[in-house]
Short mmCIF file of C-alpha atoms in Angstrom, two decimals:
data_model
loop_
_atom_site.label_atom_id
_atom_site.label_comp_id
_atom_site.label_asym_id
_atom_site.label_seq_id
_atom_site.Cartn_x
_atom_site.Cartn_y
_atom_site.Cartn_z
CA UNK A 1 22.71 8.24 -7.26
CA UNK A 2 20.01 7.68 -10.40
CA UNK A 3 17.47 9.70 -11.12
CA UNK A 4 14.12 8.44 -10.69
CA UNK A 5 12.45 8.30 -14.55
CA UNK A 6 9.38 10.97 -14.53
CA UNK A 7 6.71 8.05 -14.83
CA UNK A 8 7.87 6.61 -11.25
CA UNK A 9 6.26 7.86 -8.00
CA UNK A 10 7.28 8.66 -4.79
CA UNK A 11 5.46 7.61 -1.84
CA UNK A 12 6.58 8.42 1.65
CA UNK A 13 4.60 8.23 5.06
CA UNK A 14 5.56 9.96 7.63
CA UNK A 15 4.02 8.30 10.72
CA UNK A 16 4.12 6.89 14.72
CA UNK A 17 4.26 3.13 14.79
CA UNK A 18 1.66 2.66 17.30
CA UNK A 19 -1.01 6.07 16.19
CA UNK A 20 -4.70 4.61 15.04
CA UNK A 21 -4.42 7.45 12.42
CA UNK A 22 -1.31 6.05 10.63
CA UNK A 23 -2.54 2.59 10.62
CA UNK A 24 -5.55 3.53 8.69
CA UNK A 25 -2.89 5.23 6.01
CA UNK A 26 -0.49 1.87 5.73
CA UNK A 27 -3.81 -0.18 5.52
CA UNK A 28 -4.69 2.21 2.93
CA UNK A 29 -1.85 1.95 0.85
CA UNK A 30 -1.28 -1.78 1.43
CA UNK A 31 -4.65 -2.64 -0.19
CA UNK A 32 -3.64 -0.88 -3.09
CA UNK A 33 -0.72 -2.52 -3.35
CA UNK A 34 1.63 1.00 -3.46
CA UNK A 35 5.07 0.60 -2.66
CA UNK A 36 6.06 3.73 -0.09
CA UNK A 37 9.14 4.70 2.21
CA UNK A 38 8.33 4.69 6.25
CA UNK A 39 9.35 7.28 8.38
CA UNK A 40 9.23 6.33 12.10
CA UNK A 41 8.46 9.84 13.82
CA UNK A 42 9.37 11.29 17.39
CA UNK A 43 6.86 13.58 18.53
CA UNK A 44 9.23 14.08 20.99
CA UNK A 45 11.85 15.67 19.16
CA UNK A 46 9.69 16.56 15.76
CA UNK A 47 11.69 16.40 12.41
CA UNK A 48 12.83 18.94 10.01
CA UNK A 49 10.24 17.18 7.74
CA UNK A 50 7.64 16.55 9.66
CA UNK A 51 7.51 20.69 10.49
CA UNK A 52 7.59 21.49 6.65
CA UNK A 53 5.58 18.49 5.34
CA UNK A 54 2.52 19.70 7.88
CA UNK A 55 3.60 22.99 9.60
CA UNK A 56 -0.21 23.51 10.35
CA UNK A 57 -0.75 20.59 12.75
CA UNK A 58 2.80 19.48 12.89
CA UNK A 59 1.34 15.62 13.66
CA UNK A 60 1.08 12.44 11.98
CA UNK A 61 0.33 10.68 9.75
CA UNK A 62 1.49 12.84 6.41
CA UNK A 63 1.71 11.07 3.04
CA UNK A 64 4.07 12.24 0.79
CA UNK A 65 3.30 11.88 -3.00
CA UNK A 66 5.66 13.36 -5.82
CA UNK A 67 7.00 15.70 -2.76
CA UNK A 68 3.51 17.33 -2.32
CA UNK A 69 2.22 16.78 1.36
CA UNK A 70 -1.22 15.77 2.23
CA UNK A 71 -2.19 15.38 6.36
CA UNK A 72 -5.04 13.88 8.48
CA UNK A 73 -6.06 10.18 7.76
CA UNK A 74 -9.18 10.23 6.72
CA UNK A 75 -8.11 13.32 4.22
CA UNK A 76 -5.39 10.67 3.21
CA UNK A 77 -7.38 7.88 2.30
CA UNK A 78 -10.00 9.60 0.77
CA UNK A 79 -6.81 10.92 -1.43
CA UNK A 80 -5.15 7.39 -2.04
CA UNK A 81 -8.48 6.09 -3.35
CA UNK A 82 -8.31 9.04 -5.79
CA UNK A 83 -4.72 8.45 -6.47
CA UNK A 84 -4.49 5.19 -7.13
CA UNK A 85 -8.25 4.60 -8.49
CA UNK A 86 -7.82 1.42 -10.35
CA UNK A 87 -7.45 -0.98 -7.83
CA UNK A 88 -8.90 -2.42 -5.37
CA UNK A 89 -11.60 0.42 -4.07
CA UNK A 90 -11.53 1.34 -1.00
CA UNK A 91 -15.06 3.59 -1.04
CA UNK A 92 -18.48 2.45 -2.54
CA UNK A 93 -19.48 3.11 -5.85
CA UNK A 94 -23.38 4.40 -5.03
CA UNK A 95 -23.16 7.98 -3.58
CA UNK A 96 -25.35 7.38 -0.65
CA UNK A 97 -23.13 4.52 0.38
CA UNK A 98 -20.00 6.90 -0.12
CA UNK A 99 -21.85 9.50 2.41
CA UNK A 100 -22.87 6.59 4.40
CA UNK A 101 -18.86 5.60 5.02
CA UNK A 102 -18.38 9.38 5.27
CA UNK A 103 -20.70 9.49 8.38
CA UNK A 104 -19.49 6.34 10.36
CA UNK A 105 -15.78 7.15 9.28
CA UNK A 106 -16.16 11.05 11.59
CA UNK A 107 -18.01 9.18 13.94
CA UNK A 108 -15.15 7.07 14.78
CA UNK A 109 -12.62 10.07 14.35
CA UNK A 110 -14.37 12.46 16.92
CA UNK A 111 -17.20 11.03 19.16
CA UNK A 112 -15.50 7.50 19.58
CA UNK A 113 -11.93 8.70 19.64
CA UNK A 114 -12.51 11.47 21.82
CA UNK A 115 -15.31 10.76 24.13
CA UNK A 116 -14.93 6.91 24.57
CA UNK A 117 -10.78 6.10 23.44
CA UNK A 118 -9.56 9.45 25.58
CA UNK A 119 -11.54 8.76 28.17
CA UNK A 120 -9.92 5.99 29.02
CA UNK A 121 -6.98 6.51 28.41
CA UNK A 122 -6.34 9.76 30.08
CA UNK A 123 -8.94 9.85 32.69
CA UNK A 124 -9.65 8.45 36.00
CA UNK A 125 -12.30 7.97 38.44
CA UNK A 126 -15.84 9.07 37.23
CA UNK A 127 -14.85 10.19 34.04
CA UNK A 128 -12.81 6.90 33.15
CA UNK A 129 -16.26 5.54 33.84
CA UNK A 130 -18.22 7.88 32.03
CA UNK A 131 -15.50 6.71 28.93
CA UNK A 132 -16.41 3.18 29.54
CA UNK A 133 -20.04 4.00 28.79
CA UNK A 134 -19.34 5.78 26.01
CA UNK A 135 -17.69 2.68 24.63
CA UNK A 136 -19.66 0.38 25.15
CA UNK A 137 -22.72 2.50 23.74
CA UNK A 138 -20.79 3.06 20.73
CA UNK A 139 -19.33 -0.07 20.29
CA UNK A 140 -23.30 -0.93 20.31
CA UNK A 141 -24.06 1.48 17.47
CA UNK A 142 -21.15 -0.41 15.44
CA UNK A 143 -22.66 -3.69 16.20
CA UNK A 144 -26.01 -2.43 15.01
CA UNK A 145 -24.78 -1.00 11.87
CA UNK A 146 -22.79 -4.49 10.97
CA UNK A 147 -25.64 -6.44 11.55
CA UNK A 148 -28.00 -4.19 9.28
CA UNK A 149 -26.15 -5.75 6.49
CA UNK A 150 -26.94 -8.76 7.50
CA UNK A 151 -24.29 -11.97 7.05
CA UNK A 152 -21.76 -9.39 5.10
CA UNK A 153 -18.55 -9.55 6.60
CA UNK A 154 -17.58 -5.78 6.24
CA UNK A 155 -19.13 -2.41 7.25
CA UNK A 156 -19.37 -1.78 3.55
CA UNK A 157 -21.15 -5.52 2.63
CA UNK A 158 -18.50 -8.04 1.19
CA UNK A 159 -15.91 -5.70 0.15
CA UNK A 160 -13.26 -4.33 3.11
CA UNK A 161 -13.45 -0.94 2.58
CA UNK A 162 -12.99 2.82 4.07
CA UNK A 163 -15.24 2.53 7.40
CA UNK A 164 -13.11 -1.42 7.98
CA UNK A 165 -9.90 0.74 7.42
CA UNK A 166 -10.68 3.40 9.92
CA UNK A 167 -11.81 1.09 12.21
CA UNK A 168 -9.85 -2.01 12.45
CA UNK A 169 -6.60 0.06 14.29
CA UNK A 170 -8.86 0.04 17.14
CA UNK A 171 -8.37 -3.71 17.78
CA UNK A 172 -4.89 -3.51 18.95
CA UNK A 173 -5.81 -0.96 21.65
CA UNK A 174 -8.63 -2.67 22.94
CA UNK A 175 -6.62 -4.65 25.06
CA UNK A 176 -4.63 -2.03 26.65
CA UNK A 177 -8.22 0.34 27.40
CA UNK A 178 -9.45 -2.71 29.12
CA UNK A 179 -5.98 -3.18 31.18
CA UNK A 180 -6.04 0.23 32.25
CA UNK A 181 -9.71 0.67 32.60
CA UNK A 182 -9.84 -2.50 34.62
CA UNK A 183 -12.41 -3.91 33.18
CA UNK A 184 -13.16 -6.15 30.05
CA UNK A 185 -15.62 -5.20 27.36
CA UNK A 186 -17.91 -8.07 26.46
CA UNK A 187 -17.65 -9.17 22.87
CA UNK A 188 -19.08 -12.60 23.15
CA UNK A 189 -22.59 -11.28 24.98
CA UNK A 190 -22.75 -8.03 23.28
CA UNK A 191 -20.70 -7.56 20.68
CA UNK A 192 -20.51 -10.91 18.09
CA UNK A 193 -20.81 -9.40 15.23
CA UNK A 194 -17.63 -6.44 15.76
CA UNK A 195 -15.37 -9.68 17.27
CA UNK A 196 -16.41 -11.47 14.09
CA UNK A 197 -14.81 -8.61 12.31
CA UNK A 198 -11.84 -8.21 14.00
CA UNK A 199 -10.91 -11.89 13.46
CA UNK A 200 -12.13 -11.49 9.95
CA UNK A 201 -10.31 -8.12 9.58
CA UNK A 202 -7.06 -9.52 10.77
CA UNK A 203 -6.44 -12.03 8.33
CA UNK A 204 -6.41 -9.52 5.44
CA UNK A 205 -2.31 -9.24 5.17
CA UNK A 206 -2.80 -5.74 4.97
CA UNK A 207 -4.16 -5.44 8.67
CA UNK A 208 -2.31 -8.04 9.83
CA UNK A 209 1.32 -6.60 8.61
CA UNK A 210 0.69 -3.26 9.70
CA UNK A 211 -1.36 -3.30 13.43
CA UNK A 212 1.28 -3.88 16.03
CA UNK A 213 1.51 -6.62 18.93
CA UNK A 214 -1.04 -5.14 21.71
CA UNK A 215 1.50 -5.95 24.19
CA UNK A 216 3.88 -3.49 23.06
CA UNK A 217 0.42 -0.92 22.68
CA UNK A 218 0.10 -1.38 26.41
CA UNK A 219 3.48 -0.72 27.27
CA UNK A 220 3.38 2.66 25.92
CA UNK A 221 -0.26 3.62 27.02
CA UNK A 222 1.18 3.08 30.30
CA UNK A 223 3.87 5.80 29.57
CA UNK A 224 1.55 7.70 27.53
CA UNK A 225 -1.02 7.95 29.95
CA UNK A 226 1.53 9.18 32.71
CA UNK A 227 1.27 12.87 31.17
CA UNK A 228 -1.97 13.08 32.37
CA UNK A 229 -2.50 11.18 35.35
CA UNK A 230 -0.02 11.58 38.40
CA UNK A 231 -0.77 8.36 40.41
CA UNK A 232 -3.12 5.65 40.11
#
């Protein structure tokens, strides 16, 4: 086997094909055209690697660079812009746009994930519904912040950028929260701008190579949300 010359990099991701987190970190790297090795993960049955590479959290995504370990997605990208800073940028250049990404990038990571996502997902009953408000207030929030930059295609004006990346691997789950919320969340009436975005979003290769079909998302939020609800 060669050895690889001192100049070349190793890039590994170690990752579950269908988690939002990991999807931001293959959109990440795709836009920056970096070559990497995949590593489809069982969180099942955890690997050998997976335990060293992150023994803190032991969960996905983890990049690998030059063998040095570096975990949680928006951690990640913020480190692949830094890595690789010469092309295509993923943040904005003006500091109060950078801490403007910052915000709406944690707000999707904890109040959207957790409160609207999760509650979804894993609940039933009154607090499924009390998810479904949550989305649709926050989806609201997203549409107002698009439309404050007025005809701009992207979150960050014409360039796809960090907040598009974080948010984009929501759009292949979006089907399966309305199939197992029963409902269906009304983009045309309420949300124009965000379905623009998707549509606009998804035919970037980047997004398009790495979300998966959201057939196969609902087929294992069905089996995903069986570990917390016991009948339906």
């Amino acid at each position: 086997m060669s050895t690889l010359l001192e100049s070349e990099e190793q890039v590994k991701v170690i990752n579950l094909w269908v988690s939002l987190f990991g999807m931001r970190v293959l959109i990440g790297l795709e836009e920056k055209g970096v070559t990497y090795e995949y590593q489809e993960e069982n969180l099942d049955s955890k690997s050998d690697l997976l335990l060293q590479m992150n023994p803190v959290h032991k969960q996905v995504p983890v990049l690998i660079h030059n063998g040095r370990p570096v975990s949680e997605s928006l951690i990640i990208l913020e480190y692949i812009e830094e890595a690789w800073p010469n092309t295509n940028p993923l943040m904005p250049s003006n500091p109060y746009d950078r801490a403007l990404a910052r915000f709406w990038a944690d707000f999707l990571n904890k109040k959207f994930f957790e409160d609207a996502f999760y509650g979804i997902l894993k609940c039933t009953g009154e607090a499924q519904e009390e998810g479904k408000r949550h989305m649709l207030q926050y989806l609201g929030l997203l549409e107002g912040e698009l439309s404050a930059g007025g005809r701009k295609p992207y979150f960050g004006g014409d360039q796809f950028g960090f907040v598009d990346i974080v948010c984009i691997p929501y759009a292949c789950w979006f089907p399966a929260l309305e199939s197992l919320g029963k409902w269906k969340i009304p983009w045309e009436s309420e949300f124009p701008r965000l379905q623009q975005w998707m549509k606009t979003c998804m035919e970037r290769e980047s997004v398009n190579k790495i979300l998966p079909d959201p057939q196969k998302v609902l087929e294992y939020a069905l089996q995903f949300r069986k570990r917390f609800v016991s009948f339906e």
